GROMACS .gro file of C-alpha atoms in nm:
model
  167
    1MET     CA    1  -0.986   8.777   1.958
    2THR     CA    2  -0.960   8.439   1.806
    3ALA     CA    3  -0.707   8.176   1.744
    4THR     CA    4  -0.754   7.937   1.438
    5LEU     CA    5  -0.532   7.589   1.450
    6GLN     CA    6  -0.555   7.436   1.153
    7SER     CA    7  -0.413   7.077   1.178
    8GLY     CA    8  -0.414   6.900   0.852
    9ASP     CA    9  -0.745   6.973   0.724
   10ASP     CA   10  -0.902   7.014   1.042
   11LEU     CA   11  -0.933   7.377   1.181
   12SER     CA   12  -1.046   7.463   1.522
   13VAL     CA   13  -1.134   7.782   1.676
   14TYR     CA   14  -1.052   7.931   1.993
   15TYR     CA   15  -1.137   8.255   2.158
   16GLY     CA   16  -1.077   8.508   2.430
   17VAL     CA   17  -0.739   8.644   2.573
   18ASN     CA   18  -0.642   8.257   2.625
   19ALA     CA   19  -0.715   8.155   2.301
   20PHE     CA   20  -0.315   8.129   2.189
   21ASN     CA   21  -0.266   7.920   2.501
   22ASP     CA   22  -0.574   7.708   2.412
   23ALA     CA   23  -0.505   7.663   2.041
   24TYR     CA   24  -0.100   7.572   2.100
   25SER     CA   25  -0.211   7.331   2.393
   26ASP     CA   26  -0.411   7.069   2.137
   27ALA     CA   27  -0.113   7.174   1.846
   28LYS     CA   28   0.095   6.914   1.715
   29ASP     CA   29   0.457   6.966   1.539
   30GLY     CA   30   0.317   7.114   1.157
   31ASP     CA   31   0.039   7.272   1.263
   32GLN     CA   32  -0.035   7.642   1.216
   33ILE     CA   33  -0.200   7.893   1.436
   34THR     CA   34  -0.338   8.208   1.319
   35LEU     CA   35  -0.409   8.503   1.546
   36SER     CA   36  -0.653   8.792   1.471
   37ALA     CA   37  -0.562   9.132   1.637
   38GLY     CA   38  -0.537   9.163   2.022
   39SER     CA   39  -0.332   9.086   2.314
   40PHE     CA   40  -0.285   8.730   2.396
   41LYS     CA   41  -0.142   8.578   2.699
   42SER     CA   42   0.159   8.388   2.682
   43THR     CA   43   0.169   7.984   2.657
   44GLU     CA   44   0.207   7.799   2.962
   45GLY     CA   45   0.537   7.700   2.959
   46SER     CA   46   0.788   7.735   2.623
   47ILE     CA   47   0.690   7.644   2.271
   48SER     CA   48   0.854   7.321   2.227
   49LYS     CA   49   0.664   7.173   1.929
   50SER     CA   50   0.757   7.210   1.555
   51VAL     CA   51   0.445   7.483   1.502
   52LYS     CA   52   0.379   7.817   1.297
   53VAL     CA   53   0.233   8.108   1.460
   54THR     CA   54   0.077   8.370   1.226
   55GLY     CA   55  -0.040   8.724   1.355
   56ILE     CA   56  -0.193   9.000   1.129
   57GLY     CA   57   0.088   9.267   1.202
   58ALA     CA   58   0.280   9.380   1.442
   59TYR     CA   59   0.377   9.759   1.336
   60GLY     CA   60   0.077   9.948   1.315
   61GLU     CA   61  -0.096  10.192   1.589
   62ASN     CA   62  -0.404   9.984   1.597
   63GLY     CA   63  -0.470   9.621   1.503
   64ASN     CA   64  -0.194   9.425   1.587
   65THR     CA   65  -0.140   9.084   1.730
   66VAL     CA   66   0.052   9.104   2.065
   67ILE     CA   67   0.164   8.878   2.289
   68GLU     CA   68   0.393   8.992   2.620
   69SER     CA   69   0.673   8.764   2.628
   70LEU     CA   70   0.738   8.383   2.486
   71ASN     CA   71   0.978   8.121   2.558
   72VAL     CA   72   1.074   7.911   2.233
   73SER     CA   73   1.268   7.599   2.253
   74GLY     CA   74   1.141   7.388   1.983
   75ILE     CA   75   1.294   7.286   1.636
   76ASP     CA   76   1.150   7.480   1.337
   77VAL     CA   77   0.946   7.688   1.488
   78ARG     CA   78   0.859   7.999   1.288
   79ILE     CA   79   0.654   8.335   1.391
   80GLU     CA   80   0.520   8.611   1.137
   81GLY     CA   81   0.357   8.913   1.200
   82VAL     CA   82   0.349   8.909   1.640
   83ARG     CA   83   0.434   9.203   1.826
   84PHE     CA   84   0.609   9.105   2.168
   85THR     CA   85   0.578   9.376   2.424
   86GLY     CA   86   0.814   9.183   2.641
   87THR     CA   87   1.089   8.950   2.623
   88LEU     CA   88   1.106   8.685   2.344
   89THR     CA   89   1.321   8.411   2.452
   90ALA     CA   90   1.511   8.206   2.222
   91SER     CA   91   1.669   7.930   2.449
   92GLY     CA   92   1.722   7.583   2.330
   93SER     CA   93   1.576   7.639   1.992
   94VAL     CA   94   1.672   7.541   1.680
   95ASN     CA   95   1.581   7.638   1.327
   96LEU     CA   96   1.374   7.954   1.482
   97ILE     CA   97   1.248   8.193   1.220
   98VAL     CA   98   1.091   8.531   1.307
   99THR     CA   99   0.943   8.765   1.060
  100ARG     CA  100   0.781   9.067   1.028
  101CYS     CA  101   0.781   9.117   1.399
  102TRP     CA  102   0.830   9.373   1.669
  103VAL     CA  103   1.057   9.271   1.939
  104GLU     CA  104   1.096   9.442   2.255
  105LYS     CA  105   1.346   9.239   2.382
  106LEU     CA  106   1.545   8.899   2.237
  107ASN     CA  107   1.718   8.719   2.514
  108ALA     CA  108   1.839   8.363   2.593
  109SER     CA  109   2.007   8.189   2.857
  110SER     CA  110   2.122   7.887   2.684
  111ASN     CA  111   2.233   7.825   2.327
  112TYR     CA  112   2.009   7.835   2.019
  113THR     CA  113   2.104   7.773   1.677
  114ASN     CA  114   2.039   7.856   1.278
  115ALA     CA  115   1.765   8.159   1.392
  116LEU     CA  116   1.644   8.391   1.139
  117PHE     CA  117   1.520   8.713   1.208
  118ASP     CA  118   1.376   8.875   0.890
  119GLN     CA  119   1.221   9.216   0.838
  120CYS     CA  120   1.188   9.287   1.247
  121VAL     CA  121   1.234   9.566   1.457
  122HIS     CA  122   1.440   9.464   1.770
  123LYS     CA  123   1.438   9.730   2.053
  124GLU     CA  124   1.670   9.526   2.284
  125ILE     CA  125   1.890   9.218   2.168
  126LYS     CA  126   2.074   9.037   2.481
  127GLY     CA  127   2.153   8.655   2.493
  128MET     CA  128   2.391   8.697   2.202
  129PRO     CA  129   2.696   8.468   2.363
  130TYR     CA  130   2.397   8.172   2.292
  131ALA     CA  131   2.326   8.256   1.936
  132ILE     CA  132   2.504   7.985   1.725
  133GLY     CA  133   2.460   8.064   1.337
  134PHE     CA  134   2.203   8.357   1.373
  135THR     CA  135   2.085   8.595   1.093
  136PHE     CA  136   1.931   8.921   1.110
  137LYS     CA  137   1.837   9.053   0.761
  138ASN     CA  138   1.639   9.381   0.691
  139CYS     CA  139   1.634   9.489   1.029
  140THR     CA  140   1.615   9.750   1.228
  141ILE     CA  141   1.782   9.710   1.582
  142ASN     CA  142   1.775  10.006   1.827
  143ASP     CA  143   2.052   9.787   2.134
  144PHE     CA  144   2.244   9.525   2.000
  145SER     CA  145   2.452   9.379   2.260
  146ASP     CA  146   2.734   9.142   2.097
  147GLU     CA  147   2.901   8.973   2.401
  148ASN     CA  148   2.947   8.657   2.145
  149THR     CA  149   3.224   8.461   2.158
  150THR     CA  150   3.431   8.328   1.823
  151SER     CA  151   3.242   8.014   1.787
  152ASN     CA  152   2.928   8.213   1.782
  153VAL     CA  153   2.921   8.347   1.443
  154GLY     CA  154   2.622   8.492   1.232
  155ASN     CA  155   2.522   8.738   1.006
  156ILE     CA  156   2.375   9.074   1.017
  157LEU     CA  157   2.269   9.189   0.684
  158ASN     CA  158   2.122   9.519   0.522
  159CYS     CA  159   2.028   9.613   0.871
  160VAL     CA  160   1.999   9.945   1.097
  161ILE     CA  161   2.179   9.938   1.408
  162TYR     CA  162   2.143  10.251   1.619
  163TYR     CA  163   2.322  10.148   1.926
  164HIS     CA  164   2.610   9.884   1.941
  165THR     CA  165   2.761   9.754   2.292
  166SER     CA  166   3.059   9.535   2.318
  167TRP     CA  167   3.140   9.364   2.569
   0.00000   0.00000   0.00000
């Protein structure tokens, strides 16, 4: 398993289950981390740097990039092609973009603003009272809980929702 950190013209490669954590520790705002197939340990703490994390895929039976759980609190974080087998927590994030990911559980315990989830599979979505200006686009959602307030308005575009819970 490898994590490649691109910082400007410089490339660094990290190996093993801690490769993602090691690459993120060395990353700066604007850097990109590319992950190979495999199961990577989550970062220690929250993703607070403006980075792009790209895996090789999230939907296959084999060869996925897997991260159990991840906390995102940064501005302009982009995540693509990753399978989250635990919880993706978006608390405090601004302009979060999650594309072509498998998310077992999406949650938040504080506000997150302008989040876009595009072409994702969501097994369970919680924490909607904290979502401000969210968009789910071209997603499959198994269990959607919309315990929302009128000030936390968002868009759900071209999605399939199998089960909806309203509080």
